[in-house]
PDB file of C-alpha atoms in Angstrom:
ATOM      1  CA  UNK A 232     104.047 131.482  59.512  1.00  0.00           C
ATOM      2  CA  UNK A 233     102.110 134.662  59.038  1.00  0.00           C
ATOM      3  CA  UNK A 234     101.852 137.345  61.701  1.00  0.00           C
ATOM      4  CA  UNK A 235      99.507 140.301  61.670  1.00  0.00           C
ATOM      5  CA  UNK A 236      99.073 142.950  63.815  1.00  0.00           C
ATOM      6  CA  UNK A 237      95.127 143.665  64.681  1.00  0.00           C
ATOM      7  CA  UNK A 238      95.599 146.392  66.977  1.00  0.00           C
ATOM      8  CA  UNK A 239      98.645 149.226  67.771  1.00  0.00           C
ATOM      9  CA  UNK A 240     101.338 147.483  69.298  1.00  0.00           C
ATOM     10  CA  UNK A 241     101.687 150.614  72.548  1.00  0.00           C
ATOM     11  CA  UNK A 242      98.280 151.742  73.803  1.00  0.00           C
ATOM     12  CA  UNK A 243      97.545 154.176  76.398  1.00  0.00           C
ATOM     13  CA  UNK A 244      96.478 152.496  79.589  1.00  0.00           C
ATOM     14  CA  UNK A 245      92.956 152.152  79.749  1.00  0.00           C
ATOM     15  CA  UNK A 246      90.749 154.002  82.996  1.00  0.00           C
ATOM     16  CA  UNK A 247      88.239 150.849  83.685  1.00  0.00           C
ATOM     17  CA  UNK A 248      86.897 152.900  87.000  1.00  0.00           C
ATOM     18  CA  UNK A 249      88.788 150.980  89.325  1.00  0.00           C
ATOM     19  CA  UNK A 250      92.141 152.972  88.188  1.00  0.00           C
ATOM     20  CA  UNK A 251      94.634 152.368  86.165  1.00  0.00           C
ATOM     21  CA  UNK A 252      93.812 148.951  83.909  1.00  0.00           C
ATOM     22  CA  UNK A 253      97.029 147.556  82.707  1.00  0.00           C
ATOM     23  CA  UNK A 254      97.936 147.247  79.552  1.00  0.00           C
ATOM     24  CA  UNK A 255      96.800 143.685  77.024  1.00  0.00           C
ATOM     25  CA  UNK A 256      98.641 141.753  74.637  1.00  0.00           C
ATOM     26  CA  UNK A 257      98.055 138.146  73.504  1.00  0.00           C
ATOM     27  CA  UNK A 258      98.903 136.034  70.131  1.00  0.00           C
ATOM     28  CA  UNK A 259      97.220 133.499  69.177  1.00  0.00           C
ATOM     29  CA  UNK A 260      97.417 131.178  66.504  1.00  0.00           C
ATOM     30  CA  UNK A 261      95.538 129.094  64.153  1.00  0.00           C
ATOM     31  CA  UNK A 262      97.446 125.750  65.018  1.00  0.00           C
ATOM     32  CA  UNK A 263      98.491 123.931  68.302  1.00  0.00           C
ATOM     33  CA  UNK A 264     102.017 124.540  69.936  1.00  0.00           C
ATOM     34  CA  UNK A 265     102.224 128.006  68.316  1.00  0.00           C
ATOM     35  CA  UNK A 266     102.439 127.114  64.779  1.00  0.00           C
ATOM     36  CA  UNK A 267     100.111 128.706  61.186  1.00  0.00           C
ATOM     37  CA  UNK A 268      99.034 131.526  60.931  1.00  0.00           C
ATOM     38  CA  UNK A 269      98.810 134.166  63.806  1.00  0.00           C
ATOM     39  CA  UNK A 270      97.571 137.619  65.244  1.00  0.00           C
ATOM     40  CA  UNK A 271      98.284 140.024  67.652  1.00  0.00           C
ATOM     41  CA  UNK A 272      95.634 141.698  70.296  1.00  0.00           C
ATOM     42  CA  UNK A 273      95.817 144.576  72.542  1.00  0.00           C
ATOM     43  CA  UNK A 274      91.402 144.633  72.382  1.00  0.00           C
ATOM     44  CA  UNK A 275      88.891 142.245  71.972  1.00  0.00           C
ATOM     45  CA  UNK A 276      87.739 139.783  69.128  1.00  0.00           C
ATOM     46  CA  UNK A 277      84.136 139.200  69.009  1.00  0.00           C
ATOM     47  CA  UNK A 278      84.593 136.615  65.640  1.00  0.00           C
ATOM     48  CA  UNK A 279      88.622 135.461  65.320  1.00  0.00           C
ATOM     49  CA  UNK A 280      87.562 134.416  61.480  1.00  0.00           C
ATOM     50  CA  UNK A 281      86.318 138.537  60.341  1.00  0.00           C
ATOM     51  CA  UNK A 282      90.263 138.659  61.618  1.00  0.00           C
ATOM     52  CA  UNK A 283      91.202 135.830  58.972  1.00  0.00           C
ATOM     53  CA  UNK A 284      91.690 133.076  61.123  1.00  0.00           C
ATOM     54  CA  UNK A 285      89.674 130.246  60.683  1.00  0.00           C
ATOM     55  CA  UNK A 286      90.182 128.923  64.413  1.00  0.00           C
ATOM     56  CA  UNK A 287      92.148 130.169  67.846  1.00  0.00           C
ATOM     57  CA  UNK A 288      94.586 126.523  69.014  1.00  0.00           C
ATOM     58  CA  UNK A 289      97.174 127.920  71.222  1.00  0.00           C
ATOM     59  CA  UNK A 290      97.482 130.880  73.336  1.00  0.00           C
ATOM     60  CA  UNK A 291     100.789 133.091  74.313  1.00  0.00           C
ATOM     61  CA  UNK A 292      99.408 135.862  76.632  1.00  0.00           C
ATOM     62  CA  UNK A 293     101.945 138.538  77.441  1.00  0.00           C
ATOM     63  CA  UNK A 294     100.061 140.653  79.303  1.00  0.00           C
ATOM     64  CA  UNK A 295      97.159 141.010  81.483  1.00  0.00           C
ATOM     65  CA  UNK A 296      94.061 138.838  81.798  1.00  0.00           C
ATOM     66  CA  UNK A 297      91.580 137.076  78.981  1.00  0.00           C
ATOM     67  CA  UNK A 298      88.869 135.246  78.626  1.00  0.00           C
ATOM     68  CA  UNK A 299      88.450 132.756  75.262  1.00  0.00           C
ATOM     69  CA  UNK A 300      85.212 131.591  74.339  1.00  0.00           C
ATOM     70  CA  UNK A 301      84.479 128.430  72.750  1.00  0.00           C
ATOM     71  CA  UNK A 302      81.817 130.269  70.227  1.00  0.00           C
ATOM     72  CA  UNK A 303      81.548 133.863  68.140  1.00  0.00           C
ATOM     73  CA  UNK A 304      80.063 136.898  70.033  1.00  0.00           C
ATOM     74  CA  UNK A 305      81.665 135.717  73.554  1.00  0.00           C
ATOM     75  CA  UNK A 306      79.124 133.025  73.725  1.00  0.00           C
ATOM     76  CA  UNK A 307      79.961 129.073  74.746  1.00  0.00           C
ATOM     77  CA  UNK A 308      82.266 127.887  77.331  1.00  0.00           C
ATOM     78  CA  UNK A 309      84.630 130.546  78.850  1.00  0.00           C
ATOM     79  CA  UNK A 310      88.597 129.395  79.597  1.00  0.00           C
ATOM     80  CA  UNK A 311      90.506 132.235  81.686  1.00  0.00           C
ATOM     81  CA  UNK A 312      93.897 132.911  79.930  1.00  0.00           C
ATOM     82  CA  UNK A 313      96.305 134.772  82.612  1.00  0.00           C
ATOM     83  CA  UNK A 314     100.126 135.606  81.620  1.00  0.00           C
ATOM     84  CA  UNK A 315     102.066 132.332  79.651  1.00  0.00           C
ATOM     85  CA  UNK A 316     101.467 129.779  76.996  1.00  0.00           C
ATOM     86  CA  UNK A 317      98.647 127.764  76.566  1.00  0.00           C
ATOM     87  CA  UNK A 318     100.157 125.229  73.854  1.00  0.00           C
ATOM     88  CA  UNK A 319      97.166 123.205  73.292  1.00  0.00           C
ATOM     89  CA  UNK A 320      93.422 122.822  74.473  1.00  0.00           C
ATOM     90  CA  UNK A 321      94.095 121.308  77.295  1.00  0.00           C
ATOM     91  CA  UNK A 322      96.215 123.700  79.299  1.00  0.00           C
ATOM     92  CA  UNK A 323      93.358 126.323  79.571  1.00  0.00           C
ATOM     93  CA  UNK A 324      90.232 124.056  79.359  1.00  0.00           C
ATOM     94  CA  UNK A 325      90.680 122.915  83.613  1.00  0.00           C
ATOM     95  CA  UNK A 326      89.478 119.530  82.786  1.00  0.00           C
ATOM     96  CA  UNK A 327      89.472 117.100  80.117  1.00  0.00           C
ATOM     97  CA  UNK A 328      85.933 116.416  80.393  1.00  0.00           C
ATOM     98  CA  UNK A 329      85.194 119.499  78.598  1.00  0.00           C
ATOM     99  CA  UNK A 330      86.933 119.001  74.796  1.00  0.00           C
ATOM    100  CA  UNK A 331      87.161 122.400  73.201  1.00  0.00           C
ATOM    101  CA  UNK A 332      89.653 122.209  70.937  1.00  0.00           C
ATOM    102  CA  UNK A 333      89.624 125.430  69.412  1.00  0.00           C
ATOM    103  CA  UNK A 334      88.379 129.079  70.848  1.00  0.00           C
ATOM    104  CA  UNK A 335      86.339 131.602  68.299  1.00  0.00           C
ATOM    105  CA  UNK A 336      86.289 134.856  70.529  1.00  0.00           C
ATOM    106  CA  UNK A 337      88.015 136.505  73.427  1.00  0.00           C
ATOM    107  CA  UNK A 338      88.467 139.592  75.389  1.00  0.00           C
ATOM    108  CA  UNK A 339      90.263 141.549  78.176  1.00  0.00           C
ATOM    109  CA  UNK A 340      89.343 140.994  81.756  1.00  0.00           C
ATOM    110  CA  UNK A 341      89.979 144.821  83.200  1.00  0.00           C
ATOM    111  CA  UNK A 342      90.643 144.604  87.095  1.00  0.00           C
ATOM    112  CA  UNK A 343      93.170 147.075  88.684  1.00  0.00           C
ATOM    113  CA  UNK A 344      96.060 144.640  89.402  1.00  0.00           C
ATOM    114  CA  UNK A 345      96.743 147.441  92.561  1.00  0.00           C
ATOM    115  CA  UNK A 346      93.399 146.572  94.191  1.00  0.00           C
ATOM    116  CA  UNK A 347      92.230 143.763  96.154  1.00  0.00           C
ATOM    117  CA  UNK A 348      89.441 141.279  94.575  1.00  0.00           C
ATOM    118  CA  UNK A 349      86.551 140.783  97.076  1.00  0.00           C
ATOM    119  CA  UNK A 350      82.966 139.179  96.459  1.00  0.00           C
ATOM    120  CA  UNK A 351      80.017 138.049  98.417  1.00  0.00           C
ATOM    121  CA  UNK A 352      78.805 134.601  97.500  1.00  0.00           C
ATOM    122  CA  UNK A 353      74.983 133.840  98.001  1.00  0.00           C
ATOM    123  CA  UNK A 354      72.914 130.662  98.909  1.00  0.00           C
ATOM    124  CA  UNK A 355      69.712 131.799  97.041  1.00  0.00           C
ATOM    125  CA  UNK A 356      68.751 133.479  93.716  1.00  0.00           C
ATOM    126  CA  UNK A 357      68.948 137.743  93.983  1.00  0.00           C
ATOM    127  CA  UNK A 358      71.046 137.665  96.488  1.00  0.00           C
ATOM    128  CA  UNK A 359      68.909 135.813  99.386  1.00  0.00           C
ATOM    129  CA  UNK A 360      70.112 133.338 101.921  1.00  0.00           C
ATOM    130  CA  UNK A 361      73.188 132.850 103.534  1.00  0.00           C
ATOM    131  CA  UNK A 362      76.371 134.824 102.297  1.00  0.00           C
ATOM    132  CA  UNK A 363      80.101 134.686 103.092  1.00  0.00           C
ATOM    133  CA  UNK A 364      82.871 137.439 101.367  1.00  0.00           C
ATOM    134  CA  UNK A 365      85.333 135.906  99.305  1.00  0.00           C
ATOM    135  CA  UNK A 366      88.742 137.842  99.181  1.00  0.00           C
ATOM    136  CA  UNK A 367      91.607 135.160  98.705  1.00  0.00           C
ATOM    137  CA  UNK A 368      91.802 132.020  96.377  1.00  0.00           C
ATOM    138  CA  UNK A 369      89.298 128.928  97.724  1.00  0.00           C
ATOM    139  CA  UNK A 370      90.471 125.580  95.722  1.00  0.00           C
ATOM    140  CA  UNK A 371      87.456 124.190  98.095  1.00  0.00           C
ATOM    141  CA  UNK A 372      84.209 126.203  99.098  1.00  0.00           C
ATOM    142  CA  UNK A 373      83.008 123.115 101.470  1.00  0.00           C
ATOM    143  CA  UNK A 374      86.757 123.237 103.161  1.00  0.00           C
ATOM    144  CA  UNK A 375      86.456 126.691 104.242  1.00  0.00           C
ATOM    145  CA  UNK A 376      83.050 126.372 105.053  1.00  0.00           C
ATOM    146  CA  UNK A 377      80.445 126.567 102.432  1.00  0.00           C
ATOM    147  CA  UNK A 378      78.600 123.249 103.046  1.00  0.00           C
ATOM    148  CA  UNK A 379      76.495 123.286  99.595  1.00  0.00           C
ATOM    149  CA  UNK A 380      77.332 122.612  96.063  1.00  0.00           C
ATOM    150  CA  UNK A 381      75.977 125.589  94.877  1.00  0.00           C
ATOM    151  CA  UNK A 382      75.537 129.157  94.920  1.00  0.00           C
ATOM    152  CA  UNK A 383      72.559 131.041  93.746  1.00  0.00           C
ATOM    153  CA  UNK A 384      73.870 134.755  92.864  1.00  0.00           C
ATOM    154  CA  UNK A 385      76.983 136.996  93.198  1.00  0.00           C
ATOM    155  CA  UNK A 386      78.214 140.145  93.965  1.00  0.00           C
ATOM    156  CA  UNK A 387      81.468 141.748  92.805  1.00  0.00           C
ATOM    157  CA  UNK A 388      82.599 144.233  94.863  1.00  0.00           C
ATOM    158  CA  UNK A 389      86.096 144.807  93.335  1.00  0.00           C
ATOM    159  CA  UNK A 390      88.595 143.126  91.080  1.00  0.00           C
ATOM    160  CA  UNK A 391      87.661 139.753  88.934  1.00  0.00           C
ATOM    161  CA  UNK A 392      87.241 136.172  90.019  1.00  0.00           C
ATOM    162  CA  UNK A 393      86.828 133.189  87.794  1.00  0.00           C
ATOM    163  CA  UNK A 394      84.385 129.974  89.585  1.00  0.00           C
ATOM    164  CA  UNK A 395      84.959 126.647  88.994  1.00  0.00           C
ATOM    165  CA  UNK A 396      82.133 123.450  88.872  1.00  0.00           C
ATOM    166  CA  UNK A 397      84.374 121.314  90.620  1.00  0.00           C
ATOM    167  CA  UNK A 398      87.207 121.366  93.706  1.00  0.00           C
ATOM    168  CA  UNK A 399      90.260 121.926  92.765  1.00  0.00           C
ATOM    169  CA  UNK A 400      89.591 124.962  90.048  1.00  0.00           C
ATOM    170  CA  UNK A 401      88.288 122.051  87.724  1.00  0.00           C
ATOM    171  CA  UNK A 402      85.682 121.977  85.698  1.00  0.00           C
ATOM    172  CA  UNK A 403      83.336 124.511  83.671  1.00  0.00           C
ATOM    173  CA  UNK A 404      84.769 127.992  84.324  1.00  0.00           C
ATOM    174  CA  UNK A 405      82.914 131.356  84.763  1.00  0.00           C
ATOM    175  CA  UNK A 406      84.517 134.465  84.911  1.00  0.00           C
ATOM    176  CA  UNK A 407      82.939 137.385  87.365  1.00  0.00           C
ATOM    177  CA  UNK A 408      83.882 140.761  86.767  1.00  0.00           C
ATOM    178  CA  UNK A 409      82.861 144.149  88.953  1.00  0.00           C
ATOM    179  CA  UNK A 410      83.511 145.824  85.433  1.00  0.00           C
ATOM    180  CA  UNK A 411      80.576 143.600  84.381  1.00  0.00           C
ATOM    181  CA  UNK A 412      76.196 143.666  84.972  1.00  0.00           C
ATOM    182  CA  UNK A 413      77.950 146.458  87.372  1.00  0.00           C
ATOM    183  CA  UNK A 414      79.511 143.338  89.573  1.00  0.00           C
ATOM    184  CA  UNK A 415      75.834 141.439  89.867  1.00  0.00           C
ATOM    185  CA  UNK A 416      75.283 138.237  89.349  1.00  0.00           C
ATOM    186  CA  UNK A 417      71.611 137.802  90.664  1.00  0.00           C
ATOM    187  CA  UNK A 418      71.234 134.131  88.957  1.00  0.00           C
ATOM    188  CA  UNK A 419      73.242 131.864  88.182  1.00  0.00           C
ATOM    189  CA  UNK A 420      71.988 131.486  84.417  1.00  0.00           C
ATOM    190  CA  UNK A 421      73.650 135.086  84.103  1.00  0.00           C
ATOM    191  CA  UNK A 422      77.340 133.626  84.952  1.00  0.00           C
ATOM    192  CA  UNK A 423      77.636 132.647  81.168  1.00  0.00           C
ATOM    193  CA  UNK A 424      75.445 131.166  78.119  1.00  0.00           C
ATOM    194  CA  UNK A 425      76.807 127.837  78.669  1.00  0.00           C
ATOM    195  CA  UNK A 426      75.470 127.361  82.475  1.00  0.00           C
ATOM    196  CA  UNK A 427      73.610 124.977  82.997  1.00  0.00           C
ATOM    197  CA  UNK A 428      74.361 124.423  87.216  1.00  0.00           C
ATOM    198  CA  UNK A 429      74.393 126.331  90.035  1.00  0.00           C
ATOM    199  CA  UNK A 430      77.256 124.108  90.785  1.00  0.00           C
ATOM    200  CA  UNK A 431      79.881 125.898  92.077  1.00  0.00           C
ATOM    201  CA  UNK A 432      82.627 124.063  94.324  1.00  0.00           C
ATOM    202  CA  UNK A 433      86.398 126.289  93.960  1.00  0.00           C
ATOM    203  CA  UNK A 434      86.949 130.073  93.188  1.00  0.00           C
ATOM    204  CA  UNK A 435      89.925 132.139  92.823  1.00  0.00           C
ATOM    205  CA  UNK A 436      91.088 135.530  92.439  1.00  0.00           C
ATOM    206  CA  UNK A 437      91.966 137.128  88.374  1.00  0.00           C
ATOM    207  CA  UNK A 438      95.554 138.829  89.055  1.00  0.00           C
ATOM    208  CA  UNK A 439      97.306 140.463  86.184  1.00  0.00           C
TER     209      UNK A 439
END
């Protein structure tokens, strides 16, 4: 197995705004269940094969948050990776529907892990319509209230949240950051380049 080292192994904390961010570290490897070649990331990876890996097949994240993407350039479906080992496609993809196999890019999620996530969900497009705050972890929108399948824009007002197509955080994933469009999300095309729904049916809160 080959290990290299992309990025310094201590790093100064990094200010994000919101604080403190903590500090990131994830290795990931070219094979499933940890095995090939591997490498080492404190920063982000915008194409994991300028690094000299051909592919990204399992995951050990040792600190903070991440987000993989299925293509180069942070483009394609987006998995959250929070703290532990992700052995195989499967354990980050939320549902077996979606078969990603590999991921080809990722990066840091910075939230202050002192700081409460909060976020006001929206019925219509640029923020129109009906609108409820979300500050805890909803595994069903329609259970606590939220009679429609979809939402039509977002606002971040603090930490990170990733949404899920389906009850139950299953489903396509999309990953809202205040750090990110300055925490506005006025449509839902702009929740990721893979969207193709306003479907939206679980959401929960990015801790590190």
């Amino acid at each position: 197995m080959y290990r290299t080292t992309r990025s310094p192994m201590m790093q100064p904390l990094v200010n994000s705004g919101m604080g403190m961010a903590p500090f990131f570290k994830v290795t990931v490897f070219e094979q499933e269940h940890f095995q090939g070649k591997c490498l080492e990331f404190t920063s982000e990876c915008c194409n994991i094969q300028d690094c000299g890996l051909d592919n990204i097949r399992s995951i050990r994240v040792e600190s903070g948050a991440w987000v993989g993407f299925e293509h180069h350039d942070f483009q394609g479906q987006q998995f959250i990776l929070e703290r532990g080992e992700y052995p195989h496609w499967d354990s980050y993809s939320g549902s077996l529907s979606y078969h990603v196999e590999r991921l080809m890019s990722l990066r840091p999620i910075y939230c202050a892990s002192h700081q409460s996530s909060r976020m006001i969900i929206f019925e219509k497009e640029n923020f129109m319509g009906r609108n409820v705050e979300i500050c805890d972890d909803y595994p069903s929108l329609q259970a606590m209230g939220w009679m429609m399948p979809e939402v039509g824009s977002m606002h971040v007002q603090c930490g990170a949240f990733v949404c899920y197509q389906y009850p139950g955080y299953r489903g396509q994933q999309y990953i809202m950051e205040c750090e990110r469009h300055s925490g506005d999300y006025q449509h839902w095309r702009n929740w990721g380049s893979h969207c193709q729904t306003p479907q939206i049916q679980s959401i929960r809160r990015i801790q590190h």
